[in-house]
Amino acid sequence: MSEMQGAGLFGPSPLGVLNVGLSGFAGAVEAAGGRVSPVAWRPPAGADPDRAWRLAVALADAEVDAANATAVAAFLAADPVLVDVSSAASVIPALGDGARRLLHAGPPIDYAAMCGPMQGALVGAVLFEGWAADPDAAAALLRDGAVATEPCHHHGAVGPMAGVVSPSMPMWVVEDRSSGRRSFSSLNEGLGAVLRFGANGPEVLDRLAWMRDELGPVLASTLGVTRSGEAGGLPLRPIMAQALHMGDEVHNRNAAATGLLLRRLLPDLLASGAPVASLGRVATFIGGNDHFFLNLSMAACKAMLRAAEGVPHSTMVTTMARNGVQFGIRVSGGGDRWFEATAPVVDGLFFPGFGPQDAAADLGDSAITETAGLGGFAMAAAPAIAQFVGGTPADAVANSRRMQRIGIDRNPAFTLPPLGFASTVAGIDVRRVLDGGVLPVINTGIAHRAAGVGQIGAGITTAPMGCFLAAFDALFPASRS
Amino acid sequence: MSEMQGAGLFGPSPLGVLNVGLSGFAGAVEAAGGRVSPVAWRPPAGADPDRAWRLAVALADAEVDAANATAVAAFLAADPVLVDVSSAASVIPALGDGARRLLHAGPPIDYAAMCGPMQGALVGAVLFEGWAADPDAAAALLRDGAVATEPCHHHGAVGPMAGVVSPSMPMWVVEDRSSGRRSFSSLNEGLGAVLRFGANGPEVLDRLAWMRDELGPVLASTLGVTRSGEAGGLPLRPIMAQALHMGDEVHNRNAAATGLLLRRLLPDLLASGAPVASLGRVATFIGGNDHFFLNLSMAACKAMLRAAEGVPHSTMVTTMARNGVQFGIRVSGGGDRWFEATAPVVDGLFFPGFGPQDAAADLGDSAITETAGLGGFAMAAAPAIAQFVGGTPADAVANSRRMQRIGIDRNPAFTLPPLGFASTVAGIDVRRVLDGGVLPVINTGIAHRAAGVGQIGAGITTAPMGCFLAAFDALFPASRS
């Protein structure tokens, strides 16, 4: 705009035009010697006039505003505390009833339709549980439905990438002190050949067995000591808040949070009664994995967002999750319904020898961190992540600023130093996503499309607009307008 | 400048004037309806025409440039590795010859002239060594010279605040792998009543005894394990570099570096053979003190800067240190000479109930971190430190940018994410400090002027110009021009 004013008033500068919308108009102006500045504007609400009208009404709906205030207040009041590590069978009823059942990331999906890494991880879990003797037999059980599969999110749980949980895996148990409700996540396996990227060879199964037989029990004893302390467990929000001041966004960068966790648990680890050799293996495993805190961050976010579920009329997003084929969201006022669209392929930085053609579509429950205003929403706090997911520190700051446009409120518990300690977003509003066309940004790892190859890159993606349109149409159907 | 050009060409804007120097000129312009933009310019070289001439010659002196390149190359080639913890008596000859001698921070100073915290700390060290039965007797020994005192810096050592080192204290031993030379620092005591702020009661002496009897030996055993590893010790530059990406500037903020240190040493700690109860006390002590890494950061910086010492004609600053009365610097081409000026009182954020009238003047060897381009020079990396030393994250970034004007070169080992991963300064050039009047900025804690009260605040100060003028005059004396 400044150029147009300046040029017209003061000098012989060429015609300046802001071109909004179709790019075809630009050619005519440029042919006449003019300069065109394209504006990336799109009509709101998916360019559907009826929906645009319903959106205008919804944006002015005081009942929705009140419902969102209720949902956000519950989200902000949640106080996730790490209280235990225990087997999935012992804390998730659906995995403890003797049925052969496994959990996976994202919205529901049939085994046959799943992406390679998720199928590979489920096969690995069947082998790990001893339900089949070899991968082919395991795959047959899954195809036939002899082993059932359900989303983690249907059981208060979350898992990164394939997100596969089986009954004997150790799980983080996070309790929301304000509601008493518990959320769960698996323990992070580290990098390389790991189940969550679909690998299921002996190395992977041996590590899972060690996690079940030594890591889990040692952490359980440790948290027994922690529970006997003043806080009755380890409050997770303060660790996440501090990590945001130490260069983490607690999704794809958890270097500081992992260190803070280890530092905080260490005295209790040493008082756990476990043999020193065992402590050495546990400390080496945790200390050697910058991503170890990720699963705890996810469980904490899940606990905070569960508190916001089920508020009638609320347009607050309570879940964003991907199964490698579909991207699904759930909304507070939408109950348990999933609103889905095709999961995008992530355009990011690929490890040498890999490219987008090798990539599985967006995968994992870890977008629960963005749903809670962290991860991509908090990238400003993690300038060094640009080296991992692409872009510059300035892009990271711009992403965090842009995300503030779709937030319902601010979260005073989590602040971003490079933005002058501005608060993170508390609650994504489906209405605002439609209104401004600003899609939630997500930092994510990229899995190879084939089972077991592992991580091949990392990048930044967005939740697809289709999910938000579907959720909006369900909450504000055409008949209501 | 843009305003002046624009106003003259296009409109009836008022007269715009840049006022350089005396503010008295501004009034006349403003009275005539003009707008004055003051420029904080001062004549270089302390407004001395002879020195200004010598500075102009020195700035164009290729021999000095070559000497500085040599000094900086040695600084950049230094590779500080933590190799041991051992008693001061065993690693510093002057403390191991049976004489009653203590080390202190900053340039040399007589006991009678010292500030309260330094006197208190020396009295505590005399008691700790069992050389006197009570504080009065200890003070008498110090006053009479029966216990001698010398700067840490005269013995390759550094200590924060009072910086007092006595023979039986455990010391970090840092070896520069490129020269084989060793540097030393004491172990951080934590906050509260501590020797380095001049406290010397039973609580302080008991903690020092525990550090001597348990912490030191456990760390020595741990580093024995570390030495047997591939690197033959713990390389410190990578930890410092990583901490700069995690919100530390490794002077007044060492939260990330302390976590990284603990995480890195933990497997070796658990393999040290020390009893679990002992490990628990050690881990709790280290993990409970965000400043624990500070002394190691200082020893590493000292090791890097020692490598740059003694290059004839070099104007690179190799030491900045304060004894609470005088601020002293040493320069590569100036040999062992100290160039001193009165230490400033730090204007910072005071804890409730305290103010500048309670403060000791700037104190401690910790400005060795700024000398190495860290601390205040690297504040951009630590936006959260604004909450501790005052100002805003934007000020922190501005400080780091300004310091680049007095640097000889850049240090690729240390980068600052918020500045697009720009490198930190490698070597402060005395000539540039005089030329631009830009003084080295220092983040520092503030001690109460009375012994033993402890820390009463933190803030940002600058090294006094007098030190740099004195160093310049010594290297480029009037007779030479």
PDB file of C-alpha atoms in Angstrom, chain B residues 3-212:
ATOM      1  CA  GLU B   3      13.605  11.809   7.411  1.00  0.00           C
ATOM      2  CA  MET B   4      15.814  14.763   6.444  1.00  0.00           C
ATOM      3  CA  GLN B   5      15.893  13.789   2.805  1.00  0.00           C
ATOM      4  CA  GLY B   6      12.194  13.029   2.645  1.00  0.00           C
ATOM      5  CA  ALA B   7      11.109  16.167   4.392  1.00  0.00           C
ATOM      6  CA  GLY B   8      13.117  18.457   2.167  1.00  0.00           C
ATOM      7  CA  LEU B   9      11.885  17.000  -1.067  1.00  0.00           C
ATOM      8  CA  PHE B  10       8.250  16.283  -0.571  1.00  0.00           C
ATOM      9  CA  GLY B  11       6.560  18.273   2.081  1.00  0.00           C
ATOM     10  CA  PRO B  12       6.285  20.969   4.664  1.00  0.00           C
ATOM     11  CA  SER B  13       7.855  18.848   7.423  1.00  0.00           C
ATOM     12  CA  PRO B  14       9.817  20.803  10.022  1.00  0.00           C
ATOM     13  CA  LEU B  15      13.582  21.095   9.882  1.00  0.00           C
ATOM     14  CA  GLY B  16      15.282  17.842  10.957  1.00  0.00           C
ATOM     15  CA  VAL B  17      18.654  17.987  12.680  1.00  0.00           C
ATOM     16  CA  LEU B  18      21.012  15.266  13.879  1.00  0.00           C
ATOM     17  CA  ASN B  19      22.683  16.671  16.988  1.00  0.00           C
ATOM     18  CA  VAL B  20      26.093  15.136  17.556  1.00  0.00           C
ATOM     19  CA  GLY B  21      27.737  15.819  20.867  1.00  0.00           C
ATOM     20  CA  LEU B  22      26.761  18.610  23.269  1.00  0.00           C
ATOM     21  CA  SER B  23      23.069  18.678  23.997  1.00  0.00           C
ATOM     22  CA  GLY B  24      23.087  22.485  24.348  1.00  0.00           C
ATOM     23  CA  PHE B  25      22.852  22.936  20.581  1.00  0.00           C
ATOM     24  CA  ALA B  26      19.551  21.093  20.492  1.00  0.00           C
ATOM     25  CA  GLY B  27      17.614  23.767  22.370  1.00  0.00           C
ATOM     26  CA  ALA B  28      18.132  26.425  19.721  1.00  0.00           C
ATOM     27  CA  VAL B  29      16.906  24.170  16.956  1.00  0.00           C
ATOM     28  CA  GLU B  30      13.898  23.037  18.942  1.00  0.00           C
ATOM     29  CA  ALA B  31      13.029  26.633  19.871  1.00  0.00           C
ATOM     30  CA  ALA B  32      12.880  27.388  16.149  1.00  0.00           C
ATOM     31  CA  GLY B  33      10.360  24.554  15.636  1.00  0.00           C
ATOM     32  CA  GLY B  34      12.917  22.033  14.433  1.00  0.00           C
ATOM     33  CA  ARG B  35      13.087  18.378  15.360  1.00  0.00           C
ATOM     34  CA  VAL B  36      16.337  17.130  16.910  1.00  0.00           C
ATOM     35  CA  SER B  37      17.585  13.556  16.860  1.00  0.00           C
ATOM     36  CA  PRO B  38      20.422  13.306  19.372  1.00  0.00           C
ATOM     37  CA  VAL B  39      23.319  11.054  18.401  1.00  0.00           C
ATOM     38  CA  ALA B  40      25.225   9.479  21.282  1.00  0.00           C
ATOM     39  CA  TRP B  41      28.617  10.186  19.791  1.00  0.00           C
ATOM     40  CA  ARG B  42      31.693  10.865  21.808  1.00  0.00           C
ATOM     41  CA  PRO B  43      35.126  11.619  20.468  1.00  0.00           C
ATOM     42  CA  PRO B  44      37.245   8.460  20.388  1.00  0.00           C
ATOM     43  CA  ALA B  45      40.246   7.654  22.552  1.00  0.00           C
ATOM     44  CA  GLY B  46      39.025   9.488  25.619  1.00  0.00           C
ATOM     45  CA  ALA B  47      38.969  12.900  23.888  1.00  0.00           C
ATOM     46  CA  ASP B  48      42.766  13.148  24.013  1.00  0.00           C
ATOM     47  CA  PRO B  49      44.050  14.488  20.638  1.00  0.00           C
ATOM     48  CA  ASP B  50      47.455  12.836  20.986  1.00  0.00           C
ATOM     49  CA  ARG B  51      45.878   9.503  21.835  1.00  0.00           C
ATOM     50  CA  ALA B  52      43.357   9.920  19.013  1.00  0.00           C
ATOM     51  CA  TRP B  53      46.265  10.281  16.606  1.00  0.00           C
ATOM     52  CA  ARG B  54      48.003   7.237  18.049  1.00  0.00           C
ATOM     53  CA  LEU B  55      44.710   5.309  17.783  1.00  0.00           C
ATOM     54  CA  ALA B  56      44.347   6.203  14.113  1.00  0.00           C
ATOM     55  CA  VAL B  57      47.884   4.937  13.515  1.00  0.00           C
ATOM     56  CA  ALA B  58      47.280   1.794  15.572  1.00  0.00           C
ATOM     57  CA  LEU B  59      44.052   0.990  13.731  1.00  0.00           C
ATOM     58  CA  ALA B  60      45.995   1.031  10.463  1.00  0.00           C
ATOM     59  CA  ASP B  61      48.908  -0.970  11.863  1.00  0.00           C
ATOM     60  CA  ALA B  62      49.254  -4.203   9.872  1.00  0.00           C
ATOM     61  CA  GLU B  63      51.629  -5.618  12.488  1.00  0.00           C
ATOM     62  CA  VAL B  64      48.914  -5.326  15.126  1.00  0.00           C
ATOM     63  CA  ASP B  65      46.367  -6.912  12.787  1.00  0.00           C
ATOM     64  CA  ALA B  66      48.720  -9.830  12.176  1.00  0.00           C
ATOM     65  CA  ALA B  67      49.407 -10.216  15.900  1.00  0.00           C
ATOM     66  CA  ASN B  68      45.676 -10.222  16.627  1.00  0.00           C
ATOM     67  CA  ALA B  69      45.099 -12.823  13.925  1.00  0.00           C
ATOM     68  CA  THR B  70      47.723 -15.016  15.609  1.00  0.00           C
ATOM     69  CA  ALA B  71      46.176 -14.534  19.042  1.00  0.00           C
ATOM     70  CA  VAL B  72      42.632 -15.216  17.820  1.00  0.00           C
ATOM     71  CA  ALA B  73      43.761 -18.300  15.895  1.00  0.00           C
ATOM     72  CA  ALA B  74      45.247 -19.707  19.099  1.00  0.00           C
ATOM     73  CA  PHE B  75      42.026 -18.866  20.976  1.00  0.00           C
ATOM     74  CA  LEU B  76      39.919 -20.619  18.332  1.00  0.00           C
ATOM     75  CA  ALA B  77      42.233 -23.656  18.209  1.00  0.00           C
ATOM     76  CA  ALA B  78      42.063 -24.219  21.954  1.00  0.00           C
ATOM     77  CA  ASP B  79      40.045 -27.306  22.884  1.00  0.00           C
ATOM     78  CA  PRO B  80      39.181 -27.262  26.581  1.00  0.00           C
ATOM     79  CA  VAL B  81      38.492 -30.741  27.957  1.00  0.00           C
ATOM     80  CA  LEU B  82      37.435 -31.516  31.528  1.00  0.00           C
ATOM     81  CA  VAL B  83      39.882 -34.142  32.715  1.00  0.00           C
ATOM     82  CA  ASP B  84      39.843 -34.209  36.509  1.00  0.00           C
ATOM     83  CA  VAL B  85      38.773 -32.872  39.848  1.00  0.00           C
ATOM     84  CA  SER B  86      41.647 -32.584  42.275  1.00  0.00           C
ATOM     85  CA  SER B  87      42.663 -30.553  45.333  1.00  0.00           C
ATOM     86  CA  ALA B  88      44.002 -27.072  44.639  1.00  0.00           C
ATOM     87  CA  ALA B  89      47.192 -28.041  46.488  1.00  0.00           C
ATOM     88  CA  SER B  90      47.821 -30.879  44.053  1.00  0.00           C
ATOM     89  CA  VAL B  91      47.358 -28.890  40.856  1.00  0.00           C
ATOM     90  CA  ILE B  92      48.438 -25.318  41.693  1.00  0.00           C
ATOM     91  CA  PRO B  93      52.101 -25.272  42.852  1.00  0.00           C
ATOM     92  CA  ALA B  94      51.716 -22.047  44.819  1.00  0.00           C
ATOM     93  CA  LEU B  95      49.042 -23.722  46.963  1.00  0.00           C
ATOM     94  CA  GLY B  96      50.960 -26.976  47.368  1.00  0.00           C
ATOM     95  CA  ASP B  97      54.257 -25.785  48.797  1.00  0.00           C
ATOM     96  CA  GLY B  98      53.132 -25.673  52.407  1.00  0.00           C
ATOM     97  CA  ALA B  99      53.023 -21.873  52.520  1.00  0.00           C
ATOM     98  CA  ARG B 100      49.844 -20.303  53.851  1.00  0.00           C
ATOM     99  CA  ARG B 101      48.552 -18.778  50.652  1.00  0.00           C
ATOM    100  CA  LEU B 102      45.057 -18.145  49.235  1.00  0.00           C
ATOM    101  CA  LEU B 103      43.822 -17.036  45.831  1.00  0.00           C
ATOM    102  CA  HIS B 104      41.165 -14.414  45.118  1.00  0.00           C
ATOM    103  CA  ALA B 105      39.319 -12.902  42.165  1.00  0.00           C
ATOM    104  CA  GLY B 106      40.393  -9.938  40.076  1.00  0.00           C
ATOM    105  CA  PRO B 107      43.627  -7.985  39.956  1.00  0.00           C
ATOM    106  CA  PRO B 108      46.017  -7.908  42.950  1.00  0.00           C
ATOM    107  CA  ILE B 109      44.833  -6.048  46.052  1.00  0.00           C
ATOM    108  CA  ASP B 110      45.893  -5.807  49.689  1.00  0.00           C
ATOM    109  CA  TYR B 111      43.653  -7.418  52.276  1.00  0.00           C
ATOM    110  CA  ALA B 112      42.994  -4.087  53.992  1.00  0.00           C
ATOM    111  CA  ALA B 113      41.737  -2.529  50.767  1.00  0.00           C
ATOM    112  CA  MET B 114      39.432  -5.406  49.794  1.00  0.00           C
ATOM    113  CA  CYS B 115      35.638  -5.223  49.731  1.00  0.00           C
ATOM    114  CA  GLY B 116      33.589  -6.896  52.458  1.00  0.00           C
ATOM    115  CA  PRO B 117      32.637 -10.078  50.592  1.00  0.00           C
ATOM    116  CA  MET B 118      36.245 -10.796  49.624  1.00  0.00           C
ATOM    117  CA  GLN B 119      37.528 -10.253  53.157  1.00  0.00           C
ATOM    118  CA  GLY B 120      34.760 -12.482  54.489  1.00  0.00           C
ATOM    119  CA  ALA B 121      35.555 -15.225  52.017  1.00  0.00           C
ATOM    120  CA  LEU B 122      39.272 -15.131  52.846  1.00  0.00           C
ATOM    121  CA  VAL B 123      38.485 -15.338  56.560  1.00  0.00           C
ATOM    122  CA  GLY B 124      36.271 -18.349  55.786  1.00  0.00           C
ATOM    123  CA  ALA B 125      39.048 -20.020  53.814  1.00  0.00           C
ATOM    124  CA  VAL B 126      41.530 -19.528  56.677  1.00  0.00           C
ATOM    125  CA  LEU B 127      39.024 -21.154  59.048  1.00  0.00           C
ATOM    126  CA  PHE B 128      38.333 -23.935  56.533  1.00  0.00           C
ATOM    127  CA  GLU B 129      42.040 -24.719  56.335  1.00  0.00           C
ATOM    128  CA  GLY B 130      42.291 -24.767  60.133  1.00  0.00           C
ATOM    129  CA  TRP B 131      44.881 -21.993  60.188  1.00  0.00           C
ATOM    130  CA  ALA B 132      42.946 -20.018  62.795  1.00  0.00           C
ATOM    131  CA  ALA B 133      40.373 -20.874  65.426  1.00  0.00           C
ATOM    132  CA  ASP B 134      37.996 -17.948  64.938  1.00  0.00           C
ATOM    133  CA  PRO B 135      37.226 -15.147  62.467  1.00  0.00           C
ATOM    134  CA  ASP B 136      39.139 -12.466  64.362  1.00  0.00           C
ATOM    135  CA  ALA B 137      42.296 -14.565  64.474  1.00  0.00           C
ATOM    136  CA  ALA B 138      41.847 -15.386  60.796  1.00  0.00           C
ATOM    137  CA  ALA B 139      41.473 -11.711  59.877  1.00  0.00           C
ATOM    138  CA  ALA B 140      44.612 -10.905  61.881  1.00  0.00           C
ATOM    139  CA  LEU B 141      46.634 -13.475  59.922  1.00  0.00           C
ATOM    140  CA  LEU B 142      45.402 -11.955  56.666  1.00  0.00           C
ATOM    141  CA  ARG B 143      46.094  -8.377  57.798  1.00  0.00           C
ATOM    142  CA  ASP B 144      49.597  -9.276  58.970  1.00  0.00           C
ATOM    143  CA  GLY B 145      50.423 -11.132  55.789  1.00  0.00           C
ATOM    144  CA  ALA B 146      50.911 -14.383  57.707  1.00  0.00           C
ATOM    145  CA  VAL B 147      48.434 -15.706  55.148  1.00  0.00           C
ATOM    146  CA  ALA B 148      49.391 -14.397  51.704  1.00  0.00           C
ATOM    147  CA  THR B 149      46.843 -13.633  48.975  1.00  0.00           C
ATOM    148  CA  GLU B 150      47.309 -13.617  45.200  1.00  0.00           C
ATOM    149  CA  PRO B 151      44.982 -13.399  42.210  1.00  0.00           C
ATOM    150  CA  CYS B 152      43.605 -16.668  40.803  1.00  0.00           C
ATOM    151  CA  HIS B 153      44.600 -15.394  37.378  1.00  0.00           C
ATOM    152  CA  HIS B 154      48.290 -15.495  38.363  1.00  0.00           C
ATOM    153  CA  HIS B 155      47.946 -19.275  38.671  1.00  0.00           C
ATOM    154  CA  GLY B 156      45.810 -20.241  35.674  1.00  0.00           C
ATOM    155  CA  ALA B 157      42.726 -20.275  37.845  1.00  0.00           C
ATOM    156  CA  VAL B 158      39.414 -18.429  37.997  1.00  0.00           C
ATOM    157  CA  GLY B 159      36.738 -18.093  40.670  1.00  0.00           C
ATOM    158  CA  PRO B 160      33.326 -16.408  40.656  1.00  0.00           C
ATOM    159  CA  MET B 161      32.594 -13.404  42.948  1.00  0.00           C
ATOM    160  CA  ALA B 162      35.232 -13.359  45.766  1.00  0.00           C
ATOM    161  CA  GLY B 163      36.868 -16.246  43.884  1.00  0.00           C
ATOM    162  CA  VAL B 164      38.676 -17.516  46.952  1.00  0.00           C
ATOM    163  CA  VAL B 165      40.629 -20.761  46.560  1.00  0.00           C
ATOM    164  CA  SER B 166      42.422 -22.552  49.380  1.00  0.00           C
ATOM    165  CA  PRO B 167      44.754 -25.575  49.190  1.00  0.00           C
ATOM    166  CA  SER B 168      42.289 -28.290  50.176  1.00  0.00           C
ATOM    167  CA  MET B 169      39.397 -27.177  47.969  1.00  0.00           C
ATOM    168  CA  PRO B 170      38.527 -29.482  45.049  1.00  0.00           C
ATOM    169  CA  MET B 171      39.174 -27.865  41.655  1.00  0.00           C
ATOM    170  CA  TRP B 172      37.939 -28.535  38.155  1.00  0.00           C
ATOM    171  CA  VAL B 173      40.964 -29.370  35.972  1.00  0.00           C
ATOM    172  CA  VAL B 174      40.472 -28.342  32.349  1.00  0.00           C
ATOM    173  CA  GLU B 175      43.118 -29.236  29.793  1.00  0.00           C
ATOM    174  CA  ASP B 176      43.525 -27.392  26.509  1.00  0.00           C
ATOM    175  CA  ARG B 177      44.151 -30.277  24.140  1.00  0.00           C
ATOM    176  CA  SER B 178      45.919 -28.058  21.606  1.00  0.00           C
ATOM    177  CA  SER B 179      48.590 -26.859  24.061  1.00  0.00           C
ATOM    178  CA  GLY B 180      48.428 -29.373  26.922  1.00  0.00           C
ATOM    179  CA  ARG B 181      48.127 -26.448  29.337  1.00  0.00           C
ATOM    180  CA  ARG B 182      45.725 -26.786  32.284  1.00  0.00           C
ATOM    181  CA  SER B 183      43.335 -24.267  33.800  1.00  0.00           C
ATOM    182  CA  PHE B 184      41.451 -24.513  37.063  1.00  0.00           C
ATOM    183  CA  SER B 185      38.361 -23.319  38.868  1.00  0.00           C
ATOM    184  CA  SER B 186      36.632 -24.021  42.131  1.00  0.00           C
ATOM    185  CA  LEU B 187      33.346 -25.968  42.276  1.00  0.00           C
ATOM    186  CA  ASN B 188      30.122 -23.989  42.547  1.00  0.00           C
ATOM    187  CA  GLU B 189      28.625 -23.966  46.041  1.00  0.00           C
ATOM    188  CA  GLY B 190      25.050 -23.110  45.038  1.00  0.00           C
ATOM    189  CA  LEU B 191      23.068 -20.101  46.233  1.00  0.00           C
ATOM    190  CA  GLY B 192      22.255 -18.734  49.680  1.00  0.00           C
ATOM    191  CA  ALA B 193      24.987 -18.373  52.301  1.00  0.00           C
ATOM    192  CA  VAL B 194      28.118 -19.247  50.355  1.00  0.00           C
ATOM    193  CA  LEU B 195      31.802 -18.405  50.619  1.00  0.00           C
ATOM    194  CA  ARG B 196      31.969 -16.610  47.299  1.00  0.00           C
ATOM    195  CA  PHE B 197      29.626 -13.909  48.638  1.00  0.00           C
ATOM    196  CA  GLY B 198      31.710 -13.653  51.811  1.00  0.00           C
ATOM    197  CA  ALA B 199      29.682 -15.864  54.145  1.00  0.00           C
ATOM    198  CA  ASN B 200      31.839 -17.931  56.488  1.00  0.00           C
ATOM    199  CA  GLY B 201      29.552 -19.450  59.133  1.00  0.00           C
ATOM    200  CA  PRO B 202      29.317 -23.129  60.092  1.00  0.00           C
ATOM    201  CA  GLU B 203      26.816 -23.901  57.310  1.00  0.00           C
ATOM    202  CA  VAL B 204      29.276 -22.592  54.721  1.00  0.00           C
ATOM    203  CA  LEU B 205      32.287 -24.381  56.187  1.00  0.00           C
ATOM    204  CA  ASP B 206      30.334 -27.636  56.546  1.00  0.00           C
ATOM    205  CA  ARG B 207      29.347 -27.501  52.874  1.00  0.00           C
ATOM    206  CA  LEU B 208      32.942 -26.832  51.855  1.00  0.00           C
ATOM    207  CA  ALA B 209      34.014 -29.835  53.934  1.00  0.00           C
ATOM    208  CA  TRP B 210      31.412 -32.022  52.212  1.00  0.00           C
ATOM    209  CA  MET B 211      32.584 -30.773  48.818  1.00  0.00           C
ATOM    210  CA  ARG B 212      36.155 -31.670  49.799  1.00  0.00           C
TER     211      ARG B 212
END
